[in-house]
């Protein structure tokens, strides 16, 4: 099925560990996004990529890095995880029409 | 900067009644898009409805309609004949394009509970 695929779905990290969240879309979309969702705060934009080879900071970029590997893939890296990064992470992509498609999310816990 | 405000943290509605979820927005950009998403307990984000700032008519999608009042900067979601499966978090969001880059900004959401 066409859509946005995120891996892993769940992850527990120890403080200071690093990890990369993977995201891939098969809809030939140009724009891709990473959001985090915390209770009572809605979804907040971490980083986005308007096209292959470009990335820009969103509202809450500190502690994260991203890579737009190619048109399909947009990864989010936590270099040194902190408990404040415990959250649900969503990847999304947007095509030429107005629609945004979201992945199913990654639930990350940092202990 | 863009801002979306949802003032209803939670709502309880009797099954089969209509429900209105409030959303106000703030932007100085004349071109923008307004979205509503549903997030059930399973966690996925489900697109419900879209309204463009230049659209003359209110958007409708089945039981969902968007009451767009541009002068008041409001974009309320109306669900007609509510069903138990409508129980979920609902998010209002706005997209604005700056220098060719489009970003989607979300409100804090409303948790809707449908009572049998």
PDB file of N, CA, C and O in Angstrom, chain A residues 7-56:
ATOM      1  N   UNK A   7      10.014   3.362  10.868  1.00  0.00           N
ATOM      2  CA  UNK A   7      10.584   2.306  11.703  1.00  0.00           C
ATOM      3  C   UNK A   7      11.564   2.906  12.692  1.00  0.00           C
ATOM      4  O   UNK A   7      12.256   3.894  12.363  1.00  0.00           O
ATOM      5  N   UNK A   8      11.660   2.358  13.917  1.00  0.00           N
ATOM      6  CA  UNK A   8      10.792   1.317  14.474  1.00  0.00           C
ATOM      7  C   UNK A   8       9.475   1.905  14.960  1.00  0.00           C
ATOM      8  O   UNK A   8       9.279   3.109  14.933  1.00  0.00           O
ATOM      9  N   UNK A   9       8.579   1.081  15.429  1.00  0.00           N
ATOM     10  CA  UNK A   9       7.309   1.541  15.999  1.00  0.00           C
ATOM     11  C   UNK A   9       7.458   1.885  17.480  1.00  0.00           C
ATOM     12  O   UNK A   9       6.776   2.765  17.989  1.00  0.00           O
ATOM     13  N   UNK A  10       8.333   1.177  18.149  1.00  0.00           N
ATOM     14  CA  UNK A  10       8.591   1.416  19.565  1.00  0.00           C
ATOM     15  C   UNK A  10      10.097   1.330  19.799  1.00  0.00           C
ATOM     16  O   UNK A  10      10.791   0.552  19.151  1.00  0.00           O
ATOM     17  N   UNK A  11      10.572   2.141  20.773  1.00  0.00           N
ATOM     18  CA  UNK A  11      11.990   2.105  21.115  1.00  0.00           C
ATOM     19  C   UNK A  11      12.183   2.634  22.514  1.00  0.00           C
ATOM     20  O   UNK A  11      11.573   3.640  22.877  1.00  0.00           O
ATOM     21  N   UNK A  12      13.011   1.960  23.287  1.00  0.00           N
ATOM     22  CA  UNK A  12      13.429   2.439  24.607  1.00  0.00           C
ATOM     23  C   UNK A  12      14.929   2.676  24.552  1.00  0.00           C
ATOM     24  O   UNK A  12      15.691   1.782  24.150  1.00  0.00           O
ATOM     25  N   UNK A  13      15.350   3.863  24.934  1.00  0.00           N
ATOM     26  CA  UNK A  13      16.763   4.217  24.943  1.00  0.00           C
ATOM     27  C   UNK A  13      17.191   4.613  26.347  1.00  0.00           C
ATOM     28  O   UNK A  13      16.371   5.111  27.131  1.00  0.00           O
ATOM     29  N   UNK A  14      18.462   4.431  26.626  1.00  0.00           N
ATOM     30  CA  UNK A  14      19.023   4.986  27.846  1.00  0.00           C
ATOM     31  C   UNK A  14      19.543   6.381  27.559  1.00  0.00           C
ATOM     32  O   UNK A  14      19.948   6.695  26.423  1.00  0.00           O
ATOM     33  N   UNK A  15      19.524   7.235  28.565  1.00  0.00           N
ATOM     34  CA  UNK A  15      20.051   8.583  28.410  1.00  0.00           C
ATOM     35  C   UNK A  15      21.471   8.526  27.860  1.00  0.00           C
ATOM     36  O   UNK A  15      22.308   7.773  28.354  1.00  0.00           O
ATOM     37  N   UNK A  16      21.714   9.331  26.823  1.00  0.00           N
ATOM     38  CA  UNK A  16      23.020   9.384  26.208  1.00  0.00           C
ATOM     39  C   UNK A  16      23.189   8.492  24.988  1.00  0.00           C
ATOM     40  O   UNK A  16      24.131   8.688  24.202  1.00  0.00           O
ATOM     41  N   UNK A  17      22.314   7.530  24.808  1.00  0.00           N
ATOM     42  CA  UNK A  17      22.397   6.669  23.630  1.00  0.00           C
ATOM     43  C   UNK A  17      21.948   7.428  22.387  1.00  0.00           C
ATOM     44  O   UNK A  17      21.241   8.430  22.466  1.00  0.00           O
ATOM     45  N   UNK A  18      22.356   6.922  21.238  1.00  0.00           N
ATOM     46  CA  UNK A  18      21.948   7.537  19.977  1.00  0.00           C
ATOM     47  C   UNK A  18      21.086   6.549  19.187  1.00  0.00           C
ATOM     48  O   UNK A  18      21.141   5.337  19.415  1.00  0.00           O
ATOM     49  N   UNK A  19      20.286   7.095  18.306  1.00  0.00           N
ATOM     50  CA  UNK A  19      19.496   6.254  17.414  1.00  0.00           C
ATOM     51  C   UNK A  19      18.979   7.077  16.247  1.00  0.00           C
ATOM     52  O   UNK A  19      18.945   8.317  16.307  1.00  0.00           O
ATOM     53  N   UNK A  20      18.589   6.380  15.205  1.00  0.00           N
ATOM     54  CA  UNK A  20      18.035   7.009  14.015  1.00  0.00           C
ATOM     55  C   UNK A  20      16.654   6.467  13.748  1.00  0.00           C
ATOM     56  O   UNK A  20      16.461   5.246  13.710  1.00  0.00           O
ATOM     57  N   UNK A  21      15.703   7.364  13.582  1.00  0.00           N
ATOM     58  CA  UNK A  21      14.355   6.992  13.177  1.00  0.00           C
ATOM     59  C   UNK A  21      14.280   7.079  11.655  1.00  0.00           C
ATOM     60  O   UNK A  21      14.674   8.087  11.061  1.00  0.00           O
ATOM     61  N   UNK A  22      13.756   6.025  11.064  1.00  0.00           N
ATOM     62  CA  UNK A  22      13.702   5.953   9.607  1.00  0.00           C
ATOM     63  C   UNK A  22      12.301   6.282   9.105  1.00  0.00           C
ATOM     64  O   UNK A  22      11.302   5.950   9.748  1.00  0.00           O
ATOM     65  N   UNK A  23      12.255   6.929   7.957  1.00  0.00           N
ATOM     66  CA  UNK A  23      10.984   7.257   7.308  1.00  0.00           C
ATOM     67  C   UNK A  23      11.160   7.132   5.801  1.00  0.00           C
ATOM     68  O   UNK A  23      12.142   7.641   5.241  1.00  0.00           O
ATOM     69  N   UNK A  24      10.200   6.476   5.167  1.00  0.00           N
ATOM     70  CA  UNK A  24      10.229   6.345   3.707  1.00  0.00           C
ATOM     71  C   UNK A  24       8.818   6.500   3.159  1.00  0.00           C
ATOM     72  O   UNK A  24       7.863   6.012   3.752  1.00  0.00           O
ATOM     73  N   UNK A  25       8.721   7.181   2.015  1.00  0.00           N
ATOM     74  CA  UNK A  25       7.429   7.332   1.345  1.00  0.00           C
ATOM     75  C   UNK A  25       7.567   6.882  -0.105  1.00  0.00           C
ATOM     76  O   UNK A  25       8.605   7.072  -0.726  1.00  0.00           O
ATOM     77  N   UNK A  26       6.488   6.313  -0.624  1.00  0.00           N
ATOM     78  CA  UNK A  26       6.525   5.791  -1.989  1.00  0.00           C
ATOM     79  C   UNK A  26       5.524   6.504  -2.887  1.00  0.00           C
ATOM     80  O   UNK A  26       5.004   5.923  -3.845  1.00  0.00           O
ATOM     81  N   UNK A  27       5.230   7.754  -2.590  1.00  0.00           N
ATOM     82  CA  UNK A  27       4.251   8.526  -3.340  1.00  0.00           C
ATOM     83  C   UNK A  27       4.907   9.595  -4.207  1.00  0.00           C
ATOM     84  O   UNK A  27       4.208  10.458  -4.756  1.00  0.00           O
ATOM     85  N   UNK A  28       6.233   9.578  -4.290  1.00  0.00           N
ATOM     86  CA  UNK A  28       6.982  10.548  -5.089  1.00  0.00           C
ATOM     87  C   UNK A  28       6.752  11.985  -4.604  1.00  0.00           C
ATOM     88  O   UNK A  28       6.770  12.932  -5.405  1.00  0.00           O
ATOM     89  N   UNK A  29       6.550  12.142  -3.298  1.00  0.00           N
ATOM     90  CA  UNK A  29       6.342  13.477  -2.749  1.00  0.00           C
ATOM     91  C   UNK A  29       7.663  14.214  -2.604  1.00  0.00           C
ATOM     92  O   UNK A  29       8.693  13.611  -2.268  1.00  0.00           O
ATOM     93  N   UNK A  30       7.619  15.532  -2.790  1.00  0.00           N
ATOM     94  CA  UNK A  30       8.833  16.328  -2.617  1.00  0.00           C
ATOM     95  C   UNK A  30       9.110  16.663  -1.159  1.00  0.00           C
ATOM     96  O   UNK A  30      10.228  16.581  -0.682  1.00  0.00           O
ATOM     97  N   UNK A  31       8.072  17.081  -0.429  1.00  0.00           N
ATOM     98  CA  UNK A  31       8.260  17.583   0.935  1.00  0.00           C
ATOM     99  C   UNK A  31       8.055  16.490   1.975  1.00  0.00           C
ATOM    100  O   UNK A  31       7.113  15.710   1.883  1.00  0.00           O
ATOM    101  N   UNK A  32       8.957  16.482   2.956  1.00  0.00           N
ATOM    102  CA  UNK A  32       8.829  15.536   4.071  1.00  0.00           C
ATOM    103  C   UNK A  32       9.089  16.256   5.384  1.00  0.00           C
ATOM    104  O   UNK A  32       9.784  17.278   5.421  1.00  0.00           O
ATOM    105  N   UNK A  33       8.503  15.725   6.449  1.00  0.00           N
ATOM    106  CA  UNK A  33       8.486  16.421   7.731  1.00  0.00           C
ATOM    107  C   UNK A  33       8.691  15.429   8.869  1.00  0.00           C
ATOM    108  O   UNK A  33       8.248  14.282   8.796  1.00  0.00           O
ATOM    109  N   UNK A  34       9.262  15.936   9.971  1.00  0.00           N
ATOM    110  CA  UNK A  34       9.295  15.201  11.231  1.00  0.00           C
ATOM    111  C   UNK A  34       8.621  16.041  12.311  1.00  0.00           C
ATOM    112  O   UNK A  34       8.963  17.221  12.501  1.00  0.00           O
ATOM    113  N   UNK A  35       7.658  15.423  13.008  1.00  0.00           N
ATOM    114  CA  UNK A  35       6.947  16.050  14.116  1.00  0.00           C
ATOM    115  C   UNK A  35       7.147  15.213  15.377  1.00  0.00           C
ATOM    116  O   UNK A  35       7.341  14.009  15.311  1.00  0.00           O
ATOM    117  N   UNK A  36       7.013  15.872  16.516  1.00  0.00           N
ATOM    118  CA  UNK A  36       6.896  15.157  17.774  1.00  0.00           C
ATOM    119  C   UNK A  36       5.576  15.545  18.426  1.00  0.00           C
ATOM    120  O   UNK A  36       5.103  16.682  18.286  1.00  0.00           O
ATOM    121  N   UNK A  37       4.983  14.569  19.115  1.00  0.00           N
ATOM    122  CA  UNK A  37       3.714  14.796  19.783  1.00  0.00           C
ATOM    123  C   UNK A  37       3.855  14.502  21.258  1.00  0.00           C
ATOM    124  O   UNK A  37       4.156  13.368  21.654  1.00  0.00           O
ATOM    125  N   UNK A  38       3.617  15.505  22.069  1.00  0.00           N
ATOM    126  CA  UNK A  38       3.642  15.377  23.527  1.00  0.00           C
ATOM    127  C   UNK A  38       2.255  15.656  24.067  1.00  0.00           C
ATOM    128  O   UNK A  38       1.498  16.440  23.471  1.00  0.00           O
ATOM    129  N   UNK A  39       1.891  15.050  25.182  1.00  0.00           N
ATOM    130  CA  UNK A  39       0.540  15.249  25.743  1.00  0.00           C
ATOM    131  C   UNK A  39       0.235  16.724  25.945  1.00  0.00           C
ATOM    132  O   UNK A  39       1.036  17.471  26.500  1.00  0.00           O
ATOM    133  N   UNK A  40      -0.940  17.141  25.458  1.00  0.00           N
ATOM    134  CA  UNK A  40      -1.391  18.508  25.668  1.00  0.00           C
ATOM    135  C   UNK A  40      -0.730  19.552  24.787  1.00  0.00           C
ATOM    136  O   UNK A  40      -1.005  20.736  24.930  1.00  0.00           O
ATOM    137  N   UNK A  41       0.142  19.114  23.866  1.00  0.00           N
ATOM    138  CA  UNK A  41       0.882  20.098  23.068  1.00  0.00           C
ATOM    139  C   UNK A  41       0.702  19.903  21.565  1.00  0.00           C
ATOM    140  O   UNK A  41       1.335  20.582  20.775  1.00  0.00           O
ATOM    141  N   UNK A  42      -0.139  19.001  21.157  1.00  0.00           N
ATOM    142  CA  UNK A  42      -0.327  18.806  19.734  1.00  0.00           C
ATOM    143  C   UNK A  42       0.942  18.295  19.080  1.00  0.00           C
ATOM    144  O   UNK A  42       1.841  17.760  19.729  1.00  0.00           O
ATOM    145  N   UNK A  43       1.057  18.478  17.789  1.00  0.00           N
ATOM    146  CA  UNK A  43       2.240  18.077  17.037  1.00  0.00           C
ATOM    147  C   UNK A  43       3.101  19.301  16.770  1.00  0.00           C
ATOM    148  O   UNK A  43       2.602  20.332  16.314  1.00  0.00           O
ATOM    149  N   UNK A  44       4.365  19.175  17.042  1.00  0.00           N
ATOM    150  CA  UNK A  44       5.296  20.281  16.810  1.00  0.00           C
ATOM    151  C   UNK A  44       6.358  19.858  15.795  1.00  0.00           C
ATOM    152  O   UNK A  44       6.906  18.759  15.876  1.00  0.00           O
ATOM    153  N   UNK A  45       6.649  20.772  14.887  1.00  0.00           N
ATOM    154  CA  UNK A  45       7.560  20.472  13.789  1.00  0.00           C
ATOM    155  C   UNK A  45       9.009  20.504  14.262  1.00  0.00           C
ATOM    156  O   UNK A  45       9.457  21.489  14.856  1.00  0.00           O
ATOM    157  N   UNK A  46       9.749  19.433  13.969  1.00  0.00           N
ATOM    158  CA  UNK A  46      11.153  19.352  14.362  1.00  0.00           C
ATOM    159  C   UNK A  46      12.029  19.836  13.208  1.00  0.00           C
ATOM    160  O   UNK A  46      12.799  20.788  13.339  1.00  0.00           O
ATOM    161  N   UNK A  47      11.929  19.166  12.073  1.00  0.00           N
ATOM    162  CA  UNK A  47      12.660  19.509  10.849  1.00  0.00           C
ATOM    163  C   UNK A  47      11.766  19.191   9.664  1.00  0.00           C
ATOM    164  O   UNK A  47      10.866  18.368   9.751  1.00  0.00           O
ATOM    165  N   UNK A  48      12.081  19.836   8.548  1.00  0.00           N
ATOM    166  CA  UNK A  48      11.395  19.488   7.328  1.00  0.00           C
ATOM    167  C   UNK A  48      12.359  19.567   6.153  1.00  0.00           C
ATOM    168  O   UNK A  48      13.449  20.157   6.261  1.00  0.00           O
ATOM    169  N   UNK A  49      11.932  18.981   5.051  1.00  0.00           N
ATOM    170  CA  UNK A  49      12.736  18.964   3.836  1.00  0.00           C
ATOM    171  C   UNK A  49      11.816  19.238   2.660  1.00  0.00           C
ATOM    172  O   UNK A  49      10.926  18.444   2.370  1.00  0.00           O
ATOM    173  N   UNK A  50      12.007  20.386   2.026  1.00  0.00           N
ATOM    174  CA  UNK A  50      11.132  20.779   0.921  1.00  0.00           C
ATOM    175  C   UNK A  50      11.436  19.988  -0.347  1.00  0.00           C
ATOM    176  O   UNK A  50      10.577  19.863  -1.223  1.00  0.00           O
ATOM    177  N   UNK A  51      12.651  19.503  -0.464  1.00  0.00           N
ATOM    178  CA  UNK A  51      13.013  18.708  -1.635  1.00  0.00           C
ATOM    179  C   UNK A  51      14.292  17.936  -1.314  1.00  0.00           C
ATOM    180  O   UNK A  51      14.955  18.192  -0.297  1.00  0.00           O
ATOM    181  N   UNK A  52      14.611  17.004  -2.172  1.00  0.00           N
ATOM    182  CA  UNK A  52      15.815  16.207  -1.975  1.00  0.00           C
ATOM    183  C   UNK A  52      17.025  17.132  -1.883  1.00  0.00           C
ATOM    184  O   UNK A  52      17.189  18.034  -2.698  1.00  0.00           O
ATOM    185  N   UNK A  53      17.830  16.930  -0.843  1.00  0.00           N
ATOM    186  CA  UNK A  53      19.046  17.719  -0.693  1.00  0.00           C
ATOM    187  C   UNK A  53      18.898  18.958   0.156  1.00  0.00           C
ATOM    188  O   UNK A  53      19.884  19.642   0.433  1.00  0.00           O
ATOM    189  N   UNK A  54      17.681  19.270   0.596  1.00  0.00           N
ATOM    190  CA  UNK A  54      17.473  20.443   1.443  1.00  0.00           C
ATOM    191  C   UNK A  54      16.779  20.054   2.738  1.00  0.00           C
ATOM    192  O   UNK A  54      15.892  19.196   2.741  1.00  0.00           O
ATOM    193  N   UNK A  55      17.207  20.685   3.833  1.00  0.00           N
ATOM    194  CA  UNK A  55      16.539  20.496   5.116  1.00  0.00           C
ATOM    195  C   UNK A  55      16.507  21.834   5.849  1.00  0.00           C
ATOM    196  O   UNK A  55      17.405  22.678   5.657  1.00  0.00           O
ATOM    197  N   UNK A  56      15.477  22.015   6.680  1.00  0.00           N
ATOM    198  CA  UNK A  56      15.353  23.254   7.449  1.00  0.00           C
ATOM    199  C   UNK A  56      14.799  22.949   8.817  1.00  0.00           C
ATOM    200  O   UNK A  56      14.056  21.982   9.007  1.00  0.00           O
TER     201      UNK A  56
END
